Short mmCIF file of C-alpha atoms and ligand atoms in Angstrom, two decimals:
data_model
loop_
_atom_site.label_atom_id
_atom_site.label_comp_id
_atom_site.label_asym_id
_atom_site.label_seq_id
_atom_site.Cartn_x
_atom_site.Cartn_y
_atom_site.Cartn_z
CA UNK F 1 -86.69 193.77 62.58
CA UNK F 2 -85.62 196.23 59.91
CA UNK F 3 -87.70 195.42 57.00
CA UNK F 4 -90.65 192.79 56.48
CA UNK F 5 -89.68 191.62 52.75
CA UNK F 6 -90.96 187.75 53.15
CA UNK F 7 -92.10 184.99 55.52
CA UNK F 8 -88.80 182.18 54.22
CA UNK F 9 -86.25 184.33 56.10
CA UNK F 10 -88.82 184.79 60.00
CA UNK F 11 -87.40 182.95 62.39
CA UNK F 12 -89.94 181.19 64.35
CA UNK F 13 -89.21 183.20 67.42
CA UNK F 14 -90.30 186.60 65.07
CA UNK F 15 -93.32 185.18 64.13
CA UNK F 16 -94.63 184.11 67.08
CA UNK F 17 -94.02 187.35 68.14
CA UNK F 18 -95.39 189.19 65.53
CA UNK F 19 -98.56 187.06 66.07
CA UNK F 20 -98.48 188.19 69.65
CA UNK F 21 -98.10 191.81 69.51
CA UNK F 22 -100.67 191.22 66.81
CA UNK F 23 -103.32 189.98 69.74
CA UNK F 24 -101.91 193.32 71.59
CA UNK F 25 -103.38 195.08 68.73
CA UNK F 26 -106.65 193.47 68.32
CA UNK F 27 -107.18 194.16 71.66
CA UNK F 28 -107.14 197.68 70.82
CA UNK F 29 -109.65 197.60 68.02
CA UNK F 30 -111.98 196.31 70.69
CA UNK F 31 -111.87 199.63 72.85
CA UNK F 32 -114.06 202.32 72.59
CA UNK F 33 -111.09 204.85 71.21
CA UNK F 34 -109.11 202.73 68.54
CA UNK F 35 -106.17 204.82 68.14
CA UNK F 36 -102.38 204.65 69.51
CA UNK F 37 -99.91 207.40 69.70
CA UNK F 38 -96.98 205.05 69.25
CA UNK F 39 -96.48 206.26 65.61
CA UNK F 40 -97.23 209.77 66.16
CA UNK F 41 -95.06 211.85 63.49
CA UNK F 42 -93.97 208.74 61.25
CA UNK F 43 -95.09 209.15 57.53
CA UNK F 44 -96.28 205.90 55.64
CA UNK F 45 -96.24 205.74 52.52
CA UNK F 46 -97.86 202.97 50.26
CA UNK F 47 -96.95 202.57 47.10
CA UNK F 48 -98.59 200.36 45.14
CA UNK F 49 -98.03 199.43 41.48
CA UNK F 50 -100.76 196.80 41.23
CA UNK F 51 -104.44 197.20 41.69
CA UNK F 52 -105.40 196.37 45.50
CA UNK F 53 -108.55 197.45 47.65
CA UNK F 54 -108.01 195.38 50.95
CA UNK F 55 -104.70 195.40 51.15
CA UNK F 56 -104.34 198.94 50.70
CA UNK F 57 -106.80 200.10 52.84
CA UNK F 58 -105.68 197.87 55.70
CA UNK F 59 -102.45 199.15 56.08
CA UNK F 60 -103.87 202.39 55.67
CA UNK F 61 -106.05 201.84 58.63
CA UNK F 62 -102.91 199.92 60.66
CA UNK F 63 -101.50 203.09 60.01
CA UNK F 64 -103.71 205.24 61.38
CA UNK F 65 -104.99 203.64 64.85
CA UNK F 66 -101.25 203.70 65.44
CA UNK F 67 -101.42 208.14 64.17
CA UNK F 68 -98.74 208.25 61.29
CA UNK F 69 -99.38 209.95 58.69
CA UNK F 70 -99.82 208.20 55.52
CA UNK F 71 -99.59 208.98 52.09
CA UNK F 72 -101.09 206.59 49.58
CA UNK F 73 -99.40 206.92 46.04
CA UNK F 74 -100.57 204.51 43.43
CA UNK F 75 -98.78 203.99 40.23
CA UNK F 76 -101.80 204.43 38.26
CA UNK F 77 -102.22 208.08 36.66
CA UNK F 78 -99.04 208.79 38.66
CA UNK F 79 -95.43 210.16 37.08
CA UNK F 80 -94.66 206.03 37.12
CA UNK F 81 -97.19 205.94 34.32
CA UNK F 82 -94.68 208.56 32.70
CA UNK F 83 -91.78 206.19 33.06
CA UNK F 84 -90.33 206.77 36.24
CA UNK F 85 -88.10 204.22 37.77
CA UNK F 86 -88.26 202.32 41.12
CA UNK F 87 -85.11 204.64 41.77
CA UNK F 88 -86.76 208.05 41.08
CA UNK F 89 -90.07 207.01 43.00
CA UNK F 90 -87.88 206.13 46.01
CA UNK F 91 -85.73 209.24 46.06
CA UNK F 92 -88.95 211.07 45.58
CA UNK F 93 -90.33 209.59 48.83
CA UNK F 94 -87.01 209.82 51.07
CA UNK F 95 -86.59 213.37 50.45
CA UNK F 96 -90.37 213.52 51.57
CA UNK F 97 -89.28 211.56 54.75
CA UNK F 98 -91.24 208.29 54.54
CA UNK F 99 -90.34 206.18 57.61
CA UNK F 100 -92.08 203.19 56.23
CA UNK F 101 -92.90 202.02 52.33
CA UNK F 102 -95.32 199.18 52.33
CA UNK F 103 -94.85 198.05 48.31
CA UNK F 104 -97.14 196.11 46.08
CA UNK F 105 -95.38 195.82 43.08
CA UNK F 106 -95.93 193.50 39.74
CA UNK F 107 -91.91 192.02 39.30
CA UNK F 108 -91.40 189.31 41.67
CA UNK F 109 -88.08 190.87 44.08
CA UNK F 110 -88.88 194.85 43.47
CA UNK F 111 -89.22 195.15 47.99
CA UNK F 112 -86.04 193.38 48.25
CA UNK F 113 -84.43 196.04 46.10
CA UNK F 114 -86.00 198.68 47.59
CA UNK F 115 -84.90 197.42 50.89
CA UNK F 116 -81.41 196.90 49.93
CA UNK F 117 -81.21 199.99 47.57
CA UNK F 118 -79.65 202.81 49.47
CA UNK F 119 -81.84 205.23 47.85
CA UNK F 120 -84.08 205.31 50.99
CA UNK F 121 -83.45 204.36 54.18
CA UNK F 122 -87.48 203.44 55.04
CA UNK F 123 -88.61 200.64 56.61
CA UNK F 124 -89.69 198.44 53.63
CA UNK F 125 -92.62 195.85 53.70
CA UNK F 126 -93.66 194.10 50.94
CA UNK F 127 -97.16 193.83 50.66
CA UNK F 128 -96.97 191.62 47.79
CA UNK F 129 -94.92 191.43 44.91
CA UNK F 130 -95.85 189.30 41.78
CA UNK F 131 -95.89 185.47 42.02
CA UNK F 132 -93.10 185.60 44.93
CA UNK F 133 -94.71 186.52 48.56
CA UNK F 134 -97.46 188.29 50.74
CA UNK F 135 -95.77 188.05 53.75
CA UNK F 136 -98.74 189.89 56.02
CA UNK F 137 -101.39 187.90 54.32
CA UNK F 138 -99.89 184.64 55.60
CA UNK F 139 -99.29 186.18 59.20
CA UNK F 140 -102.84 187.12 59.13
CA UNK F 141 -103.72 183.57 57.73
CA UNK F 142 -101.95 182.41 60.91
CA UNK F 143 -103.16 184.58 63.30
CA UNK F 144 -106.83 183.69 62.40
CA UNK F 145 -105.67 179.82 62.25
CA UNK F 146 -104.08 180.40 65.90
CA UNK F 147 -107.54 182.31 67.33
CA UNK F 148 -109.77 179.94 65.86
CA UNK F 149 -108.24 177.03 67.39
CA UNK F 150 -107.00 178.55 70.85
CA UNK F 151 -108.75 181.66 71.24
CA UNK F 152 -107.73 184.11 73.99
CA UNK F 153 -105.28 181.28 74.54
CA UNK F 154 -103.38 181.79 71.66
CA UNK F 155 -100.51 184.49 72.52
CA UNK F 156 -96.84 182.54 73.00
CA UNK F 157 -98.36 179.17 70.84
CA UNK F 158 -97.17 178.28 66.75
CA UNK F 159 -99.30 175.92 64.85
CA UNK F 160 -97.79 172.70 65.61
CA UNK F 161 -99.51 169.88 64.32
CA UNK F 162 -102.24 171.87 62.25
CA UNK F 163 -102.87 170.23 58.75
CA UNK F 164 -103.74 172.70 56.21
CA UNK F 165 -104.88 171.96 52.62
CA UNK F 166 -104.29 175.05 50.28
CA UNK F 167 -106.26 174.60 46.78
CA UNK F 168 -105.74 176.13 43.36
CA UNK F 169 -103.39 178.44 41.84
CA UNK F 170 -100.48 177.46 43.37
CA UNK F 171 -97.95 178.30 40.23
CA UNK F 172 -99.40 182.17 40.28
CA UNK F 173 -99.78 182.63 44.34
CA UNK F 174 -97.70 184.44 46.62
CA UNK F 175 -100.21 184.13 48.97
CA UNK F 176 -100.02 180.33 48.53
CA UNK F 177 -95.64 180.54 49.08
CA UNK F 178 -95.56 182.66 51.92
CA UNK F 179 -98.04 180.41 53.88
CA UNK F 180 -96.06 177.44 53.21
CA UNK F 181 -92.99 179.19 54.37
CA UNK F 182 -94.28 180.54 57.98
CA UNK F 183 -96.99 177.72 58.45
CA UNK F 184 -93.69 174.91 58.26
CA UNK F 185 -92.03 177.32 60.72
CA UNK F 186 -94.91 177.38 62.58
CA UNK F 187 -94.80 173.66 62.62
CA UNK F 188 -98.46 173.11 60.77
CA UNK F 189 -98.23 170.51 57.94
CA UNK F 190 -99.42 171.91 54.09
CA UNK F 191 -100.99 170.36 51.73
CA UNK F 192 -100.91 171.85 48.21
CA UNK F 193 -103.82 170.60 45.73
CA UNK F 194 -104.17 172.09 42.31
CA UNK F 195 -104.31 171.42 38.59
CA UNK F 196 -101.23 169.63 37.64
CA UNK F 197 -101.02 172.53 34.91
CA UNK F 198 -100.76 174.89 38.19
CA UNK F 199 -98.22 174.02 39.84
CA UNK F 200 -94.62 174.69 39.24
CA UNK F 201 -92.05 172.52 38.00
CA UNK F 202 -90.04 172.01 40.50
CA UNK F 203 -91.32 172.05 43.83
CA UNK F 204 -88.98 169.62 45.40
CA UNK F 205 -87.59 172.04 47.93
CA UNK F 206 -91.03 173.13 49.33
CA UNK F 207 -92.16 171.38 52.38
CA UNK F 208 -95.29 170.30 51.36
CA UNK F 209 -97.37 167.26 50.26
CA UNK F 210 -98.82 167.98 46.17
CA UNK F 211 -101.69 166.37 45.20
CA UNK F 212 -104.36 167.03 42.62
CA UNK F 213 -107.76 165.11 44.15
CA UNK F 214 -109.77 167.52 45.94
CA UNK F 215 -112.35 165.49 46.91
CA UNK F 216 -109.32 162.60 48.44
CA UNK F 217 -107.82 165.70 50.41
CA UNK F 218 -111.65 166.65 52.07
CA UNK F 219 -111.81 163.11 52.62
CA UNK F 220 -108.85 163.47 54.76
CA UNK F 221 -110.42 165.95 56.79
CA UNK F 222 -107.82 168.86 57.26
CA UNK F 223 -108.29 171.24 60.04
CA UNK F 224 -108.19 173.77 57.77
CA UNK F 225 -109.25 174.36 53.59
CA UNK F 226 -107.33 177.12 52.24
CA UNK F 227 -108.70 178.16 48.71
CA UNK F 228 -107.29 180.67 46.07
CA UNK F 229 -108.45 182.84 44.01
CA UNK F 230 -107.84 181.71 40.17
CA UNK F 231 -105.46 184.60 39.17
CA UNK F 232 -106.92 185.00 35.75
CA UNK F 233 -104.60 188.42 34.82
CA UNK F 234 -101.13 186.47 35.67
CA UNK F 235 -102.33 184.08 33.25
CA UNK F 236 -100.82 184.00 29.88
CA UNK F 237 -101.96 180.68 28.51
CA UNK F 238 -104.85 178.26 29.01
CA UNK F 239 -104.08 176.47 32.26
CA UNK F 240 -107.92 174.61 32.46
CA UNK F 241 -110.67 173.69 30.04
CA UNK F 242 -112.89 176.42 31.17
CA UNK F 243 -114.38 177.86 34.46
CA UNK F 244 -117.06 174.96 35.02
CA UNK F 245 -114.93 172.20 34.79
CA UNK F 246 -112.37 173.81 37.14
CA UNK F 247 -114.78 174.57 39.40
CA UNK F 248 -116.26 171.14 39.25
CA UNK F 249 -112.73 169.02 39.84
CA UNK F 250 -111.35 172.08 42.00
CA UNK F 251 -113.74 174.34 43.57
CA UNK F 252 -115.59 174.26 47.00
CA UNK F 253 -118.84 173.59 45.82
CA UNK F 254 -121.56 172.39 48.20
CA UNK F 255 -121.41 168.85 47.64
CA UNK F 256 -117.87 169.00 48.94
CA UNK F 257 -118.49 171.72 51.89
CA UNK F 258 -120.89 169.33 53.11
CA UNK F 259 -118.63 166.33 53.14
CA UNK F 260 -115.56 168.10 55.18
CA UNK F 261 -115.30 167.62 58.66
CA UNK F 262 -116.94 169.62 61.18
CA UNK F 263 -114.52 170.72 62.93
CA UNK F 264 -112.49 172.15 59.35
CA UNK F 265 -112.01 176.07 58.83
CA UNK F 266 -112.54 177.17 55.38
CA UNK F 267 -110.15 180.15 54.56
CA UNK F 268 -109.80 182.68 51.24
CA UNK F 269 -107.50 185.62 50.81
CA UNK F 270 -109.80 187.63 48.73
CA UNK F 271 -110.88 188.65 46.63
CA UNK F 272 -113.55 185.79 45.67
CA UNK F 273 -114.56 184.58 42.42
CA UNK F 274 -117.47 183.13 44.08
CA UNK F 275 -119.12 180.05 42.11
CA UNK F 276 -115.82 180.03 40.40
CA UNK F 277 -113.23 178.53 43.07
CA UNK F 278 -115.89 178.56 46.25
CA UNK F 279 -119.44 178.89 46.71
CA UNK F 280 -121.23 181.26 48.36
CA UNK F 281 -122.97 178.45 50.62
CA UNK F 282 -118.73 177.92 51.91
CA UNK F 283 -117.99 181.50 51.66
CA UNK F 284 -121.08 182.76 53.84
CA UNK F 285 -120.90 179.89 56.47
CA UNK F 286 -119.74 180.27 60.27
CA UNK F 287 -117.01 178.15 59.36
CA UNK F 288 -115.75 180.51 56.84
CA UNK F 289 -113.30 183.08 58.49
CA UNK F 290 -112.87 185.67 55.14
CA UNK F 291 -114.23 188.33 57.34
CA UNK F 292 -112.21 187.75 60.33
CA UNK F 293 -109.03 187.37 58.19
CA UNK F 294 -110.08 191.11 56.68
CA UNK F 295 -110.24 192.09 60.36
CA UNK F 296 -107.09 190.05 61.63
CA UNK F 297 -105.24 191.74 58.54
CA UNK F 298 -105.66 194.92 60.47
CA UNK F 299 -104.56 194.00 63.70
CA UNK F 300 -101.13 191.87 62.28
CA UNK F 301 -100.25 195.35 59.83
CA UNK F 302 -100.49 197.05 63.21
CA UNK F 303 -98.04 194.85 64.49
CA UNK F 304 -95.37 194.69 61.59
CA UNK F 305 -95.62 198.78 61.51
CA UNK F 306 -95.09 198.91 65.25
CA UNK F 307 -92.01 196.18 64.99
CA UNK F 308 -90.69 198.23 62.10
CA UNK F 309 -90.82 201.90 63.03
CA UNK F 310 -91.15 202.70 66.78
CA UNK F 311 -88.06 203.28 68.43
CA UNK F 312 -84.88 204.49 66.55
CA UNK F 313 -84.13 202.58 63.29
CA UNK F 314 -80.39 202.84 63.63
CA UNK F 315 -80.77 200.67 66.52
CA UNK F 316 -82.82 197.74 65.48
C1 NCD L 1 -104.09 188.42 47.31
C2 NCD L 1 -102.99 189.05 46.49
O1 NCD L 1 -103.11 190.18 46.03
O2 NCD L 1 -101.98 188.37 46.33
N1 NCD L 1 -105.12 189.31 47.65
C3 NCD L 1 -105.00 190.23 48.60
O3 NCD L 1 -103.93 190.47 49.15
N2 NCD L 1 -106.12 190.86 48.97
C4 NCD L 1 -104.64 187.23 46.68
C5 NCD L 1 -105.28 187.39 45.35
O4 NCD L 1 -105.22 188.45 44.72
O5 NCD L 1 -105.85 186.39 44.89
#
């Protein structure tokens, strides 16, 4: 694997893969010395033009328990602020010798054209760029999917069968597209439910159900509830009413986290508007798994890193 730019184009063979050197990884968080040479003298650099705090700082710790060195340049206050282009940045970081980029960027595309620029010859990953993917957050969406329902059996197994029911800002979520792309390859079945104001036009080539009753798909009793984080600053227009009546047709309130099944994970990405799009009641429940996905996301950046940049580029 040269680059990590999105979860449409990983075969299923990758990502299981990935997910298993992943578990490889995890079991290294659990020792008593966390750290792995396999990246000694690689420089990572992430650059990222959009505000982040989780993202960031877990690639900067994936980084790190596998000893590159990594530089963390953020747009803000930065010569990008001056007017620098994508182009300049890159140059800037090639003749610096960055092995690896990991990009958040605001323009939906900007990793692919890093990646197929020629202005640096980095491993690339995107670690989200605007509406269009998040490719690490769905491989950590999986991986925490796969461990709760196999546990230490999960290395070598996809996600056949799974139903998953991801709720809310679909139009605005790359978080939301790249889990639809890996969990189908994975073979899990996705269930989109949002305002009919967000989602897009034409979804007739995703391979998912749409619906817009909540409360129908709890009824149905998915193995796992997915919910996303209203993206108010992507938001140009008024999309709902107001916060209390999306959070009473759409959110996870208690009425409806008592009603799901008890055997149903309840998922978020982060950050959470809580009372807004989940409760805290949800959020703070064992079923919840936000804090093992902010673990998982560790353990699956290790992975894509490792995949990326040990061994001799030219060759992979
Ligand atoms: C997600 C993102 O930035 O796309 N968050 C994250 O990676 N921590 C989801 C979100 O911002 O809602």
């Amino acid at each position: 694997m040269r680059h990590l730019l999105s979860t449409k184009s990983l075969s299923r063979v990758e990502a299981i893969t990935l997910l298993d050197i992943a578990e490889d990884m995890a079991d290294v968080a659990n020792r008593e010395v966390k750290k792995l040479p396999t990246l000694r003298g690689k420089t990572v650099v992430n650059l990222f033009f959009e505000d982040s705090t989780r993202t960031r700082i877990s690639f900067e710790a994936a980084a790190k328990r596998l000893s590159a060195d990594v530089i963390n340049f953020s747009a803000k206050g930065s010569s990008v602020s001056k007017g620098e282009s994508l182009k300049d940045t890159a140059q800037t970081l090639a003749a610096m010798g960055a092995d690896g980029v990991v990009i958040r960027h605001p323009a939906s595309g900007a990793p692919q054209v890093l990646a197929g620029s020629g202005w640096i010859d980095a491993g690339i990953i995107n670690a989200g760029d605007g509406t269009h993917e998040h490719p690490t957050q769905a491989l950590l969406d999986a991986f925490t999917i796969r461990r709760r329902l196999h546990g230490t059996a999960s290395r070598g197994r996809g996600l056949d069968g799974v139903t998953v029911t991801i709720v809310g800002d679909i139009l605005h979520s790359r978080v939301a597209r790249s889990n639809l792309w890996l969990l189908d390859t994975l073979g899990a079945h996705v269930t989109f439910i949002a305002p009919p104001t967000l989602v897009p036009a034409d979804t007739s080539a995703w391979p998912a159900t749409i619906g817009y009753d909540l409360d129908a798909a709890i009824d149905a009793g998915p193995d796992v509830v997915m919910m996303l984080r209203i993206q108010a600053e992507r938001m140009n227009a008024a999309f709902f009413p107001n916060s209390r009546e999306y959070s009473r047709r759409w959110g996870l309130d208690d009425e409806r986290f008592s009603r799901l099944s008890s055997h149903s994970i309840v998922m978020h990405p982060g950050p959470m508007n809580r009372g807004l799009e989940i409760s805290s009641a949800a959020a703070d429940s064992d079923r919840s798994t936000v804090r093992e996905q902010v673990a998982n996301g560790v353990s699956v950046r290790m992975a894509a890193l490792y995949l990326l940049l040990s061994g001799d580029r030219e060759d992979s």
